PDB file of C-alpha atoms in Angstrom:
ATOM      1  CA  UNK A1234     -47.103  89.670 115.827  1.00 55.00           C
ATOM      2  CA  UNK A1235     -43.427  90.070 116.377  1.00 65.00           C
ATOM      3  CA  UNK A1236     -42.082  93.478 115.442  1.00 87.00           C
ATOM      4  CA  UNK A1237     -38.732  95.179 115.433  1.00 93.00           C
ATOM      5  CA  UNK A1238     -38.578  98.964 115.612  1.00 94.00           C
ATOM      6  CA  UNK A1239     -35.645 101.165 114.752  1.00 95.00           C
ATOM      7  CA  UNK A1240     -36.710 104.708 115.461  1.00 94.00           C
ATOM      8  CA  UNK A1241     -33.684 106.440 113.945  1.00 95.00           C
ATOM      9  CA  UNK A1242     -33.820 106.330 110.127  1.00 94.00           C
ATOM     10  CA  UNK A1243     -30.573 108.297 109.783  1.00 96.00           C
ATOM     11  CA  UNK A1244     -27.684 109.124 112.061  1.00 97.00           C
ATOM     12  CA  UNK A1245     -24.251 110.629 111.705  1.00 97.00           C
ATOM     13  CA  UNK A1246     -21.165 110.583 113.883  1.00 98.00           C
ATOM     14  CA  UNK A1247     -17.737 112.141 113.748  1.00 98.00           C
ATOM     15  CA  UNK A1248     -14.866 109.810 113.110  1.00 98.00           C
ATOM     16  CA  UNK A1249     -13.415 108.415 116.368  1.00 97.00           C
ATOM     17  CA  UNK A1250     -16.551 109.295 118.307  1.00 98.00           C
ATOM     18  CA  UNK A1251     -19.119 106.920 119.810  1.00 98.00           C
ATOM     19  CA  UNK A1252     -22.637 106.399 118.517  1.00 98.00           C
ATOM     20  CA  UNK A1253     -25.576 104.344 119.749  1.00 98.00           C
ATOM     21  CA  UNK A1254     -28.266 102.912 117.506  1.00 98.00           C
ATOM     22  CA  UNK A1255     -31.530 101.988 119.151  1.00 98.00           C
ATOM     23  CA  UNK A1256     -33.791  99.010 118.610  1.00 97.00           C
ATOM     24  CA  UNK A1257     -36.876  97.740 120.368  1.00 96.00           C
ATOM     25  CA  UNK A1258     -38.759  94.545 119.716  1.00 94.00           C
ATOM     26  CA  UNK A1259     -41.884  92.804 120.769  1.00 92.00           C
ATOM     27  CA  UNK A1260     -42.301  89.138 121.621  1.00 86.00           C
ATOM     28  CA  UNK A1261     -44.032  86.895 124.093  1.00 84.00           C
ATOM     29  CA  UNK A1262     -41.250  84.325 123.976  1.00 82.00           C
ATOM     30  CA  UNK A1263     -38.617  83.929 126.660  1.00 80.00           C
ATOM     31  CA  UNK A1264     -35.780  82.446 124.658  1.00 80.00           C
ATOM     32  CA  UNK A1265     -34.716  84.048 121.415  1.00 84.00           C
ATOM     33  CA  UNK A1266     -31.785  85.620 119.634  1.00 89.00           C
ATOM     34  CA  UNK A1267     -31.125  89.195 118.640  1.00 92.00           C
ATOM     35  CA  UNK A1268     -28.766  90.382 115.941  1.00 94.00           C
ATOM     36  CA  UNK A1269     -27.321  93.483 114.399  1.00 97.00           C
ATOM     37  CA  UNK A1270     -26.486  93.280 110.718  1.00 97.00           C
ATOM     38  CA  UNK A1271     -24.545  95.844 108.694  1.00 97.00           C
ATOM     39  CA  UNK A1272     -25.092  96.577 105.014  1.00 95.00           C
ATOM     40  CA  UNK A1273     -22.369  98.818 103.552  1.00 93.00           C
ATOM     41  CA  UNK A1274     -23.217 100.748 100.384  1.00 89.00           C
ATOM     42  CA  UNK A1275     -23.543  98.334  97.478  1.00 80.00           C
ATOM     43  CA  UNK A1276     -22.096  95.515  99.527  1.00 82.00           C
ATOM     44  CA  UNK A1277     -23.347  92.403 101.214  1.00 90.00           C
ATOM     45  CA  UNK A1278     -25.098  92.329 104.542  1.00 94.00           C
ATOM     46  CA  UNK A1279     -22.829  90.990 107.269  1.00 94.00           C
ATOM     47  CA  UNK A1280     -23.350  90.054 110.886  1.00 95.00           C
ATOM     48  CA  UNK A1281     -22.042  92.574 113.408  1.00 97.00           C
ATOM     49  CA  UNK A1282     -23.038  91.043 116.709  1.00 96.00           C
ATOM     50  CA  UNK A1283     -25.590  88.709 118.281  1.00 93.00           C
ATOM     51  CA  UNK A1284     -27.123  88.261 121.713  1.00 92.00           C
ATOM     52  CA  UNK A1285     -28.858  85.288 123.271  1.00 88.00           C
ATOM     53  CA  UNK A1286     -31.818  86.365 125.351  1.00 87.00           C
ATOM     54  CA  UNK A1287     -31.061  84.042 128.257  1.00 85.00           C
ATOM     55  CA  UNK A1288     -27.592  85.538 128.690  1.00 85.00           C
ATOM     56  CA  UNK A1289     -27.598  88.593 130.903  1.00 83.00           C
ATOM     57  CA  UNK A1290     -24.110  89.658 129.880  1.00 89.00           C
ATOM     58  CA  UNK A1291     -24.082  92.099 127.006  1.00 93.00           C
ATOM     59  CA  UNK A1292     -22.303  90.868 123.877  1.00 92.00           C
ATOM     60  CA  UNK A1293     -19.155  92.617 122.697  1.00 93.00           C
ATOM     61  CA  UNK A1294     -17.210  92.347 119.450  1.00 93.00           C
ATOM     62  CA  UNK A1295     -14.207  94.652 119.356  1.00 95.00           C
ATOM     63  CA  UNK A1296     -15.568  98.195 118.915  1.00 97.00           C
ATOM     64  CA  UNK A1297     -19.170  96.983 118.822  1.00 97.00           C
ATOM     65  CA  UNK A1298     -21.198  96.277 121.937  1.00 97.00           C
ATOM     66  CA  UNK A1299     -24.855  95.976 122.814  1.00 97.00           C
ATOM     67  CA  UNK A1300     -27.011  97.170 125.658  1.00 96.00           C
ATOM     68  CA  UNK A1301     -29.595  94.425 126.087  1.00 95.00           C
ATOM     69  CA  UNK A1302     -32.489  95.248 128.361  1.00 94.00           C
ATOM     70  CA  UNK A1303     -34.737  92.191 128.288  1.00 92.00           C
ATOM     71  CA  UNK A1304     -37.532  93.568 130.424  1.00 92.00           C
ATOM     72  CA  UNK A1305     -37.710  96.700 128.319  1.00 94.00           C
ATOM     73  CA  UNK A1306     -37.285  94.678 125.106  1.00 94.00           C
ATOM     74  CA  UNK A1307     -34.506  96.973 124.038  1.00 95.00           C
ATOM     75  CA  UNK A1308     -31.371  96.049 122.125  1.00 96.00           C
ATOM     76  CA  UNK A1309     -29.145  98.994 121.253  1.00 97.00           C
ATOM     77  CA  UNK A1310     -25.826  98.882 119.407  1.00 98.00           C
ATOM     78  CA  UNK A1311     -22.905 101.013 120.521  1.00 98.00           C
ATOM     79  CA  UNK A1312     -20.067 101.685 118.100  1.00 98.00           C
ATOM     80  CA  UNK A1313     -16.943 103.065 119.728  1.00 98.00           C
ATOM     81  CA  UNK A1314     -14.116 104.848 117.948  1.00 97.00           C
ATOM     82  CA  UNK A1315     -16.198 105.147 114.776  1.00 98.00           C
ATOM     83  CA  UNK A1316     -14.340 104.586 111.522  1.00 97.00           C
ATOM     84  CA  UNK A1317     -15.175 105.619 107.971  1.00 97.00           C
ATOM     85  CA  UNK A1318     -15.766 101.977 107.126  1.00 95.00           C
ATOM     86  CA  UNK A1319     -18.615 101.893 109.615  1.00 97.00           C
ATOM     87  CA  UNK A1320     -20.719 103.945 107.198  1.00 97.00           C
ATOM     88  CA  UNK A1321     -23.570 101.593 106.356  1.00 97.00           C
ATOM     89  CA  UNK A1322     -27.187 100.703 106.911  1.00 96.00           C
ATOM     90  CA  UNK A1323     -27.609  98.851 110.204  1.00 97.00           C
ATOM     91  CA  UNK A1324     -30.457  96.428 110.739  1.00 96.00           C
ATOM     92  CA  UNK A1325     -31.625  95.058 114.030  1.00 96.00           C
ATOM     93  CA  UNK A1326     -33.095  91.566 113.758  1.00 94.00           C
ATOM     94  CA  UNK A1327     -34.926  89.149 116.006  1.00 88.00           C
ATOM     95  CA  UNK A1328     -35.330  85.449 115.440  1.00 85.00           C
ATOM     96  CA  UNK A1329     -38.033  83.022 116.441  1.00 79.00           C
ATOM     97  CA  UNK A1330     -39.534  80.866 113.713  1.00 79.00           C
ATOM     98  CA  UNK A1331     -38.147  83.297 111.179  1.00 84.00           C
ATOM     99  CA  UNK A1332     -36.102  86.453 111.156  1.00 88.00           C
ATOM    100  CA  UNK A1333     -37.813  89.781 111.746  1.00 90.00           C
ATOM    101  CA  UNK A1334     -35.895  92.868 110.704  1.00 93.00           C
ATOM    102  CA  UNK A1335     -36.259  96.518 111.551  1.00 94.00           C
ATOM    103  CA  UNK A1336     -36.404  99.157 108.840  1.00 93.00           C
ATOM    104  CA  UNK A1337     -32.761 100.058 109.358  1.00 94.00           C
ATOM    105  CA  UNK A1338     -30.676 103.013 110.460  1.00 96.00           C
ATOM    106  CA  UNK A1339     -28.439 104.688 107.914  1.00 96.00           C
ATOM    107  CA  UNK A1340     -25.220 105.637 109.679  1.00 98.00           C
ATOM    108  CA  UNK A1341     -22.746 108.076 108.174  1.00 97.00           C
ATOM    109  CA  UNK A1342     -19.317 108.518 109.693  1.00 97.00           C
ATOM    110  CA  UNK A1343     -18.009 112.011 108.999  1.00 97.00           C
ATOM    111  CA  UNK A1344     -14.251 112.525 108.580  1.00 96.00           C
TER     112      UNK A1344
ATOM    113  CA  UNK B 163     -15.038  78.689 101.440  1.00 64.00           C
ATOM    114  CA  UNK B 164     -17.367  80.252  98.898  1.00 79.00           C
ATOM    115  CA  UNK B 165     -20.110  82.528 100.172  1.00 92.00           C
ATOM    116  CA  UNK B 166     -23.740  82.726  99.202  1.00 96.00           C
ATOM    117  CA  UNK B 167     -24.060  83.287  95.467  1.00 96.00           C
ATOM    118  CA  UNK B 168     -27.067  84.952  93.901  1.00 97.00           C
ATOM    119  CA  UNK B 169     -27.767  85.256  90.198  1.00 97.00           C
ATOM    120  CA  UNK B 170     -28.518  87.371  88.344  1.00 97.00           C
ATOM    121  CA  UNK B 171     -27.273  90.459  90.154  1.00 96.00           C
ATOM    122  CA  UNK B 172     -29.372  92.888  88.156  1.00 96.00           C
ATOM    123  CA  UNK B 173     -32.364  92.458  85.936  1.00 96.00           C
ATOM    124  CA  UNK B 174     -35.047  94.561  84.341  1.00 98.00           C
ATOM    125  CA  UNK B 175     -38.479  93.210  83.556  1.00 97.00           C
ATOM    126  CA  UNK B 176     -41.788  94.654  82.442  1.00 97.00           C
ATOM    127  CA  UNK B 177     -45.132  94.331  84.134  1.00 97.00           C
ATOM    128  CA  UNK B 178     -46.796  90.998  83.610  1.00 97.00           C
ATOM    129  CA  UNK B 179     -43.579  89.093  83.043  1.00 98.00           C
ATOM    130  CA  UNK B 180     -42.171  86.524  85.385  1.00 98.00           C
ATOM    131  CA  UNK B 181     -38.726  86.192  86.870  1.00 98.00           C
ATOM    132  CA  UNK B 182     -36.648  83.442  88.434  1.00 98.00           C
ATOM    133  CA  UNK B 183     -33.835  84.185  90.856  1.00 98.00           C
ATOM    134  CA  UNK B 184     -31.232  81.690  91.960  1.00 98.00           C
ATOM    135  CA  UNK B 185     -29.321  81.235  95.201  1.00 98.00           C
ATOM    136  CA  UNK B 186     -26.472  78.864  95.988  1.00 97.00           C
ATOM    137  CA  UNK B 187     -25.872  78.596  99.742  1.00 97.00           C
ATOM    138  CA  UNK B 188     -22.640  78.088 101.592  1.00 95.00           C
ATOM    139  CA  UNK B 189     -21.544  74.474 101.351  1.00 94.00           C
ATOM    140  CA  UNK B 190     -23.100  72.511 104.204  1.00 91.00           C
ATOM    141  CA  UNK B 191     -25.890  74.990 104.826  1.00 92.00           C
ATOM    142  CA  UNK B 192     -29.281  73.379 104.423  1.00 92.00           C
ATOM    143  CA  UNK B 193     -31.513  76.343 105.129  1.00 93.00           C
ATOM    144  CA  UNK B 194     -32.132  79.018 102.535  1.00 96.00           C
ATOM    145  CA  UNK B 195     -34.367  81.963 103.241  1.00 96.00           C
ATOM    146  CA  UNK B 196     -35.432  84.787 100.969  1.00 97.00           C
ATOM    147  CA  UNK B 197     -36.105  88.434 101.767  1.00 97.00           C
ATOM    148  CA  UNK B 198     -37.432  91.421  99.885  1.00 97.00           C
ATOM    149  CA  UNK B 199     -35.676  94.685 100.680  1.00 95.00           C
ATOM    150  CA  UNK B 200     -37.247  98.009  99.770  1.00 92.00           C
ATOM    151  CA  UNK B 201     -36.423 101.526 100.995  1.00 83.00           C
ATOM    152  CA  UNK B 202     -38.343 102.330 104.152  1.00 76.00           C
ATOM    153  CA  UNK B 203     -39.621  98.762 104.586  1.00 81.00           C
ATOM    154  CA  UNK B 204     -36.446  97.050 105.604  1.00 86.00           C
ATOM    155  CA  UNK B 205     -36.272  93.336 104.945  1.00 92.00           C
ATOM    156  CA  UNK B 206     -39.459  91.383 104.604  1.00 94.00           C
ATOM    157  CA  UNK B 207     -39.337  87.612 104.976  1.00 94.00           C
ATOM    158  CA  UNK B 208     -40.567  85.727 101.927  1.00 96.00           C
ATOM    159  CA  UNK B 209     -39.988  82.076 102.760  1.00 94.00           C
ATOM    160  CA  UNK B 210     -37.535  79.526 104.092  1.00 94.00           C
ATOM    161  CA  UNK B 211     -36.564  76.192 102.627  1.00 95.00           C
ATOM    162  CA  UNK B 212     -34.836  73.454 104.559  1.00 93.00           C
ATOM    163  CA  UNK B 213     -33.998  70.067 103.077  1.00 92.00           C
ATOM    164  CA  UNK B 214     -36.165  70.775 100.024  1.00 94.00           C
ATOM    165  CA  UNK B 215     -39.220  71.589 102.139  1.00 94.00           C
ATOM    166  CA  UNK B 216     -40.782  74.989 102.636  1.00 94.00           C
ATOM    167  CA  UNK B 217     -40.680  75.524 106.396  1.00 91.00           C
ATOM    168  CA  UNK B 218     -42.226  78.937 106.671  1.00 91.00           C
ATOM    169  CA  UNK B 219     -43.749  81.586 104.468  1.00 93.00           C
ATOM    170  CA  UNK B 220     -44.125  85.310 104.906  1.00 93.00           C
ATOM    171  CA  UNK B 221     -47.082  87.478 104.091  1.00 93.00           C
ATOM    172  CA  UNK B 222     -46.684  87.699 100.325  1.00 96.00           C
ATOM    173  CA  UNK B 223     -49.161  86.835  97.565  1.00 96.00           C
ATOM    174  CA  UNK B 224     -49.098  83.515  95.789  1.00 96.00           C
ATOM    175  CA  UNK B 225     -47.264  85.115  92.858  1.00 97.00           C
ATOM    176  CA  UNK B 226     -44.145  84.609  94.947  1.00 98.00           C
ATOM    177  CA  UNK B 227     -42.987  81.030  95.070  1.00 97.00           C
ATOM    178  CA  UNK B 228     -39.816  79.094  95.561  1.00 97.00           C
ATOM    179  CA  UNK B 229     -38.205  75.725  95.721  1.00 97.00           C
ATOM    180  CA  UNK B 230     -35.071  74.050  96.921  1.00 97.00           C
ATOM    181  CA  UNK B 231     -33.105  71.338  95.218  1.00 97.00           C
ATOM    182  CA  UNK B 232     -31.313  68.339  96.710  1.00 95.00           C
ATOM    183  CA  UNK B 233     -28.005  70.222  96.620  1.00 94.00           C
ATOM    184  CA  UNK B 234     -29.630  72.984  98.733  1.00 95.00           C
ATOM    185  CA  UNK B 235     -29.627  75.486  95.884  1.00 97.00           C
ATOM    186  CA  UNK B 236     -32.817  77.474  95.840  1.00 98.00           C
ATOM    187  CA  UNK B 237     -34.829  79.428  93.337  1.00 98.00           C
ATOM    188  CA  UNK B 238     -37.586  81.922  93.810  1.00 98.00           C
ATOM    189  CA  UNK B 239     -40.082  82.867  91.170  1.00 98.00           C
ATOM    190  CA  UNK B 240     -42.296  85.892  90.851  1.00 98.00           C
ATOM    191  CA  UNK B 241     -45.068  85.683  88.280  1.00 96.00           C
ATOM    192  CA  UNK B 242     -47.169  88.453  86.785  1.00 97.00           C
ATOM    193  CA  UNK B 243     -44.743  91.138  87.888  1.00 97.00           C
ATOM    194  CA  UNK B 244     -46.063  94.408  89.268  1.00 97.00           C
ATOM    195  CA  UNK B 245     -44.290  97.748  89.616  1.00 96.00           C
ATOM    196  CA  UNK B 246     -44.261  97.280  93.386  1.00 95.00           C
ATOM    197  CA  UNK B 247     -42.148  94.152  93.033  1.00 97.00           C
ATOM    198  CA  UNK B 248     -39.127  96.304  92.224  1.00 97.00           C
ATOM    199  CA  UNK B 249     -36.730  95.574  95.064  1.00 96.00           C
ATOM    200  CA  UNK B 250     -33.502  93.992  96.139  1.00 96.00           C
ATOM    201  CA  UNK B 251     -34.101  90.300  96.738  1.00 97.00           C
ATOM    202  CA  UNK B 252     -31.743  88.823  99.260  1.00 97.00           C
ATOM    203  CA  UNK B 253     -31.024  85.203  99.879  1.00 97.00           C
ATOM    204  CA  UNK B 254     -29.456  83.961 103.086  1.00 96.00           C
ATOM    205  CA  UNK B 255     -28.261  80.550 104.132  1.00 95.00           C
ATOM    206  CA  UNK B 256     -27.937  79.000 107.565  1.00 92.00           C
ATOM    207  CA  UNK B 257     -26.766  75.729 109.051  1.00 88.00           C
ATOM    208  CA  UNK B 258     -30.000  74.965 110.846  1.00 80.00           C
ATOM    209  CA  UNK B 259     -33.621  75.695 110.142  1.00 78.00           C
ATOM    210  CA  UNK B 260     -34.574  79.125 111.426  1.00 74.00           C
ATOM    211  CA  UNK B 261     -37.073  77.704 113.897  1.00 73.00           C
ATOM    212  CA  UNK B 262     -34.466  75.640 115.724  1.00 69.00           C
ATOM    213  CA  UNK B 263     -33.308  76.972 119.052  1.00 65.00           C
ATOM    214  CA  UNK B 264     -29.687  77.147 118.077  1.00 69.00           C
ATOM    215  CA  UNK B 265     -27.008  79.726 117.717  1.00 67.00           C
ATOM    216  CA  UNK B 266     -26.238  78.086 114.393  1.00 66.00           C
ATOM    217  CA  UNK B 267     -29.062  80.073 112.883  1.00 79.00           C
ATOM    218  CA  UNK B 268     -26.851  82.967 111.959  1.00 87.00           C
ATOM    219  CA  UNK B 269     -27.744  84.146 108.482  1.00 92.00           C
ATOM    220  CA  UNK B 270     -25.097  84.574 105.798  1.00 94.00           C
ATOM    221  CA  UNK B 271     -26.389  86.775 103.024  1.00 96.00           C
ATOM    222  CA  UNK B 272     -25.721  86.885  99.330  1.00 96.00           C
ATOM    223  CA  UNK B 273     -25.152  90.132  97.452  1.00 95.00           C
ATOM    224  CA  UNK B 274     -28.737  90.189  96.243  1.00 96.00           C
ATOM    225  CA  UNK B 275     -30.593  90.373  92.954  1.00 97.00           C
ATOM    226  CA  UNK B 276     -31.838  93.839  92.124  1.00 96.00           C
ATOM    227  CA  UNK B 277     -35.082  93.609  90.194  1.00 97.00           C
ATOM    228  CA  UNK B 278     -36.529  96.594  88.381  1.00 97.00           C
ATOM    229  CA  UNK B 279     -40.027  96.293  86.981  1.00 97.00           C
ATOM    230  CA  UNK B 280     -40.969  98.815  84.301  1.00 96.00           C
TER     231      UNK B 280
END
């Protein structure tokens, strides 16, 4: 069965610093999509970034970038220049016939 | 354009009751999927509807059911509520069915319906 593992339940980072959230997944498929979603406190879940498995180039969206290691089935999220508004629960997700989500990493940005 | 709308936002029920939650997707989105979110469990897939047909179902008991209408609005129903059903129920819409190999399968989530079962 497909699984998504986020091994860091909680993390914290100083404002303006860089933090990396880890995610590993398991699949036998060759073509799939990976996503990071952000859920701020009491607010809606929003898409942060996505990666297509057949693209070797790591996706980047402003301060957010991923380190996609297909052979290792690893998909980490790097947040640069952390801001207070980055405080949220972050979910890694993998899509085949449905979406599979990790259990989330609660990130706190400290002023 | 309007986002994904879920109603009600909060509700309290007692064991044995049933509940119906509603989700209106983004205009033009034909796929609606439902997720149960609980602390420590992340999001668990309940089911997906596309063009009024259930396309996929997660590993939940038959007490959990849903449907989709011709305007793509969807409802999910939980019968004979148990304490363990207390959760945030999230609805998400997408342009294409989740199984399609397309980048259009990005999920847009609603704010959720928080169900408390006493």
